[in-house]
Coordinates of C-alpha atoms in Angstrom, one line a residue:
M26 CA 72.7 156.6 74.8
L27 CA 73.6 158.9 71.9
K28 CA 75.5 156.0 70.2
N29 CA 72.4 153.7 70.6
N30 CA 70.1 156.4 69.1
K31 CA 72.5 156.7 66.1
T32 CA 72.6 153.0 65.7
F33 CA 68.8 152.7 65.8
A34 CA 68.4 155.6 63.4
G35 CA 70.9 153.9 61.0
I36 CA 69.0 150.6 61.2
W37 CA 65.7 152.4 60.6
L38 CA 67.0 154.3 57.6
A39 CA 68.5 151.2 56.1
T40 CA 65.1 149.4 56.5
V41 CA 63.2 152.2 54.9
L42 CA 65.6 152.4 52.0
A43 CA 65.4 148.6 51.6
F44 CA 61.6 148.7 51.3
L45 CA 61.9 151.5 48.7
Y46 CA 64.7 150.2 46.5
L47 CA 65.0 146.5 47.0
P48 CA 61.9 145.6 44.9
I49 CA 63.3 147.8 42.1
I50 CA 66.7 146.1 42.4
V51 CA 65.1 142.6 42.2
L52 CA 63.0 143.7 39.1
A53 CA 66.2 145.0 37.5
F54 CA 68.0 141.8 38.2
Y55 CA 65.3 139.6 36.6
S56 CA 65.2 141.9 33.6
F57 CA 68.6 140.5 32.7
T58 CA 67.6 136.9 32.9
S59 CA 65.6 134.6 30.7
S60 CA 63.2 133.7 33.6
P61 CA 59.5 134.2 32.7
I62 CA 58.5 134.6 36.4
I63 CA 60.1 136.3 39.4
G64 CA 61.4 133.6 41.8
S65 CA 62.9 131.3 39.2
V66 CA 66.4 132.4 38.3
R67 CA 67.7 131.3 34.9
G68 CA 70.6 132.2 32.8
F69 CA 71.8 135.7 32.0
S70 CA 70.0 137.1 28.9
L71 CA 69.3 140.4 27.1
K72 CA 66.2 138.9 25.5
N73 CA 63.8 141.3 27.4
Y74 CA 65.7 144.4 26.1
V75 CA 65.8 143.0 22.6
T76 CA 62.0 142.5 22.8
L77 CA 61.5 145.9 24.3
F78 CA 63.3 147.8 21.4
T79 CA 62.2 145.5 18.5
T80 CA 58.5 145.0 19.2
P81 CA 56.6 147.6 17.2
D82 CA 53.6 147.9 19.6
I83 CA 55.9 148.5 22.6
R84 CA 58.1 150.9 20.7
N85 CA 55.2 153.0 19.4
M86 CA 53.6 153.0 22.8
I87 CA 56.8 154.3 24.4
I88 CA 57.4 157.0 21.7
G89 CA 53.7 158.1 22.0
T90 CA 53.9 158.3 25.8
L91 CA 57.2 160.4 25.7
V92 CA 55.7 162.8 23.2
L93 CA 52.6 163.2 25.3
A94 CA 54.7 163.7 28.4
L95 CA 56.8 166.4 26.7
I96 CA 53.8 168.3 25.5
V97 CA 51.9 168.1 28.8
S98 CA 55.0 169.0 30.8
L99 CA 55.8 172.0 28.6
I100 CA 52.2 173.4 28.9
S101 CA 52.1 172.6 32.7
T102 CA 55.4 174.2 33.3
V103 CA 54.4 177.4 31.5
L104 CA 51.1 177.6 33.3
G105 CA 52.4 176.7 36.7
T106 CA 55.4 179.1 36.5
L107 CA 53.3 182.0 35.3
G108 CA 50.6 181.3 37.9
A109 CA 53.2 181.2 40.7
I110 CA 54.8 184.5 39.6
G111 CA 51.4 186.2 39.1
T112 CA 50.1 185.2 42.5
F113 CA 53.4 185.9 44.3
Y114 CA 53.5 189.5 43.0
G115 CA 49.7 189.9 43.3
S116 CA 47.5 190.7 46.3
K117 CA 47.4 188.6 49.4
K118 CA 43.8 187.7 48.8
L119 CA 44.6 186.5 45.3
R120 CA 47.5 184.4 46.5
T121 CA 45.3 182.8 49.2
G122 CA 42.6 182.0 46.8
V123 CA 44.9 180.5 44.2
E124 CA 46.8 178.4 46.7
L125 CA 43.5 177.0 48.0
A126 CA 42.3 176.2 44.5
N127 CA 45.8 174.7 43.7
Q128 CA 45.5 172.2 46.5
I129 CA 42.2 170.7 45.3
P130 CA 43.6 168.9 42.2
I131 CA 46.4 167.5 44.4
V132 CA 44.2 166.2 47.1
N133 CA 41.4 165.2 44.8
A134 CA 41.3 161.6 43.5
D135 CA 42.5 161.2 39.9
V136 CA 39.5 159.1 39.0
V137 CA 37.2 162.1 39.9
T138 CA 39.3 164.4 37.7
G139 CA 39.3 162.0 34.8
F140 CA 35.5 161.4 35.0
S141 CA 34.8 165.2 35.3
I142 CA 36.9 166.2 32.4
C143 CA 35.5 163.4 30.2
I144 CA 31.9 164.3 31.0
L145 CA 32.5 168.1 30.6
L146 CA 34.2 167.7 27.2
I147 CA 31.5 165.3 26.0
V148 CA 28.9 167.9 26.8
L149 CA 30.9 170.6 25.1
L150 CA 32.3 168.7 22.0
G151 CA 29.7 166.0 21.7
S152 CA 32.3 163.3 21.3
T153 CA 35.9 162.9 22.5
K154 CA 36.5 159.4 21.1
D155 CA 39.2 160.3 18.5
T156 CA 40.7 163.4 20.0
F157 CA 43.7 163.9 22.4
L158 CA 42.2 167.1 23.8
P159 CA 40.6 165.5 26.9
L160 CA 43.8 163.6 27.7
V161 CA 46.0 166.6 27.4
I162 CA 43.6 168.8 29.4
G163 CA 43.3 166.2 32.1
L164 CA 47.0 165.6 32.5
V165 CA 47.8 169.3 32.4
S166 CA 45.2 169.9 35.2
L167 CA 47.0 167.2 37.2
C168 CA 50.6 168.4 36.6
T169 CA 50.2 172.2 36.8
P170 CA 49.6 172.4 40.6
F171 CA 52.8 170.5 41.2
V172 CA 54.7 172.9 39.0
Y173 CA 53.2 175.7 41.0
L174 CA 54.4 174.1 44.2
S175 CA 57.9 173.6 42.8
V176 CA 58.3 177.2 41.7
M177 CA 56.7 179.1 44.6
P178 CA 59.4 178.2 47.2
R179 CA 62.0 179.6 44.9
L180 CA 60.0 182.8 44.7
V181 CA 59.7 183.0 48.4
Q182 CA 63.5 182.7 48.7
L183 CA 64.1 185.3 46.0
D184 CA 65.2 188.7 47.1
P185 CA 62.1 190.9 46.6
H186 CA 64.3 193.8 45.6
L187 CA 66.0 192.2 42.6
Y188 CA 63.0 192.9 40.3
E189 CA 62.7 196.5 41.4
A190 CA 66.5 196.9 41.1
A191 CA 66.4 195.6 37.5
L192 CA 63.6 198.2 36.7
D193 CA 65.7 201.0 38.3
L194 CA 68.7 200.0 36.1
G195 CA 66.7 200.4 32.9
C196 CA 65.1 197.0 32.3
T197 CA 61.6 196.9 31.0
P198 CA 59.1 194.7 33.1
N199 CA 59.4 191.9 30.5
M200 CA 63.2 192.1 30.4
A201 CA 63.4 192.1 34.2
L202 CA 61.1 189.1 34.3
R203 CA 63.1 187.1 31.8
K204 CA 66.7 188.1 32.8
V205 CA 66.3 188.3 36.6
V206 CA 63.3 186.5 38.0
L207 CA 63.1 183.5 35.6
V208 CA 66.9 182.9 35.9
E209 CA 66.6 182.6 39.6
L210 CA 63.6 180.2 39.2
V211 CA 65.3 177.8 36.9
P212 CA 65.9 175.0 39.6
G213 CA 62.2 175.2 40.6
I214 CA 61.0 175.2 37.0
L215 CA 63.2 172.2 36.1
S216 CA 61.9 170.4 39.2
G217 CA 58.3 171.1 38.2
F218 CA 59.0 170.0 34.6
M219 CA 60.5 166.7 35.7
T220 CA 57.7 166.1 38.1
S221 CA 55.2 166.7 35.3
V222 CA 57.0 164.2 33.1
T223 CA 56.9 161.6 35.9
L224 CA 53.2 162.2 36.6
T225 CA 52.3 161.9 33.0
L226 CA 54.2 158.6 32.6
D227 CA 52.7 157.3 35.8
D228 CA 49.0 158.4 35.7
Y229 CA 46.5 155.7 35.0
F230 CA 43.0 156.9 36.0
I231 CA 42.9 160.2 34.2
T232 CA 44.5 158.6 31.1
T233 CA 42.1 155.7 31.1
Y234 CA 39.0 157.9 31.1
T235 CA 40.2 160.6 28.6
K236 CA 42.5 158.9 26.1
P237 CA 41.5 157.8 22.6
A238 CA 40.5 154.2 22.3
A239 CA 43.4 153.2 20.1
F240 CA 46.1 155.0 22.1
D241 CA 48.0 153.6 25.1
T242 CA 50.4 155.2 27.5
I243 CA 52.9 153.2 29.5
S244 CA 50.6 153.0 32.5
T245 CA 47.6 151.8 30.6
Y246 CA 49.7 149.4 28.5
V247 CA 51.3 147.9 31.6
V248 CA 47.9 147.3 33.3
N249 CA 46.5 145.7 30.2
A250 CA 49.6 143.5 29.7
T251 CA 49.5 142.2 33.2
K252 CA 45.9 141.1 32.7
G253 CA 46.8 139.1 29.5
A254 CA 48.8 136.0 29.0
Q255 CA 51.7 137.5 26.9
T256 CA 54.6 136.5 29.0
Q257 CA 57.1 137.9 26.6
V258 CA 55.5 141.3 26.8
K259 CA 55.4 141.2 30.6
T260 CA 59.1 140.4 30.9
A261 CA 59.9 143.2 28.4
L262 CA 58.2 145.6 30.7
W263 CA 60.6 144.6 33.4
A264 CA 63.3 145.9 31.1
L265 CA 61.3 149.1 30.5
S266 CA 61.0 149.7 34.2
T267 CA 64.8 149.2 34.6
V268 CA 65.6 151.6 31.8
F269 CA 63.4 154.3 33.3
F270 CA 64.9 153.8 36.7
I271 CA 68.4 154.2 35.4
V272 CA 67.5 157.3 33.4
V273 CA 65.9 158.9 36.4
L274 CA 68.9 157.9 38.6
I275 CA 71.4 159.5 36.2
S276 CA 69.3 162.6 35.8
I277 CA 69.1 163.1 39.6
I278 CA 72.8 162.6 40.0
A279 CA 73.6 165.0 37.2
M280 CA 71.2 167.6 38.7
N281 CA 72.8 167.3 42.1
L282 CA 76.3 167.5 40.8
N283 CA 75.3 170.6 38.8
A284 CA 73.8 172.2 41.8
R285 CA 76.9 171.5 43.9
R286 CA 79.1 173.0 41.1
A287 CA 77.0 176.1 40.9
A288 CA 77.2 176.5 44.7
K289 CA 81.0 176.2 44.6
I290 CA 81.1 178.8 41.9
R291 CA 79.0 181.2 44.0
E292 CA 81.2 180.6 47.0
E293 CA 84.3 181.4 45.0
E294 CA 82.7 184.6 43.6
L295 CA 81.8 185.7 47.1
R296 CA 85.3 185.2 48.3

């Protein structure tokens, strides 16, 4: 009976993984072919990758999106981390209220957030046509709650006496925060930062309603490209998806290896 359950669990896990990763593998495969459509296999080719890195519009779009993702992620990481620390060491009522407010942007539809920020800033600024302010504010409001959720579990696991011990040993509050608390929160902060980068690259609705007219991120560019008839651009986006998947895969493997190495070092120190 136990063996049958393990077999069923293995089959179920393999099926789930196939649904998750098989489409990505197929897309990556076709990005290395000269086929203009998926389903018709032609010869091996790097044409899509050449187009990806040599087409000025695509290259400028990627650079602009990465710069935007970096700015938004840095702001969101600072706000989310400070918010988590403040509420954790604050009163119970404050923490309950902040956690409730933090859940709203996560559950709320992106289209509502995008519309709301666009309308609000139009009322305040008069026009948001040529400014990146609504876009940055909208994406920061999307990403910050996820940073908060990444940092808070690390705070819960943190020994509450470490901060007080640092103060007793002569640290100022700022020094204890920087050298004790923040050091312990690094994995959660990095996780929140990477999540913010991913959300910024992926978001479509908030970006659509808040971006300047002449600016495109990867998400808006992909949607517009799939509506047009530029086959060469579409197939180049297959290559872009593959590059991002490989980068994310390498980053996750590196982070896991680093975490295991750190765990081994701690075990050796305890011995």
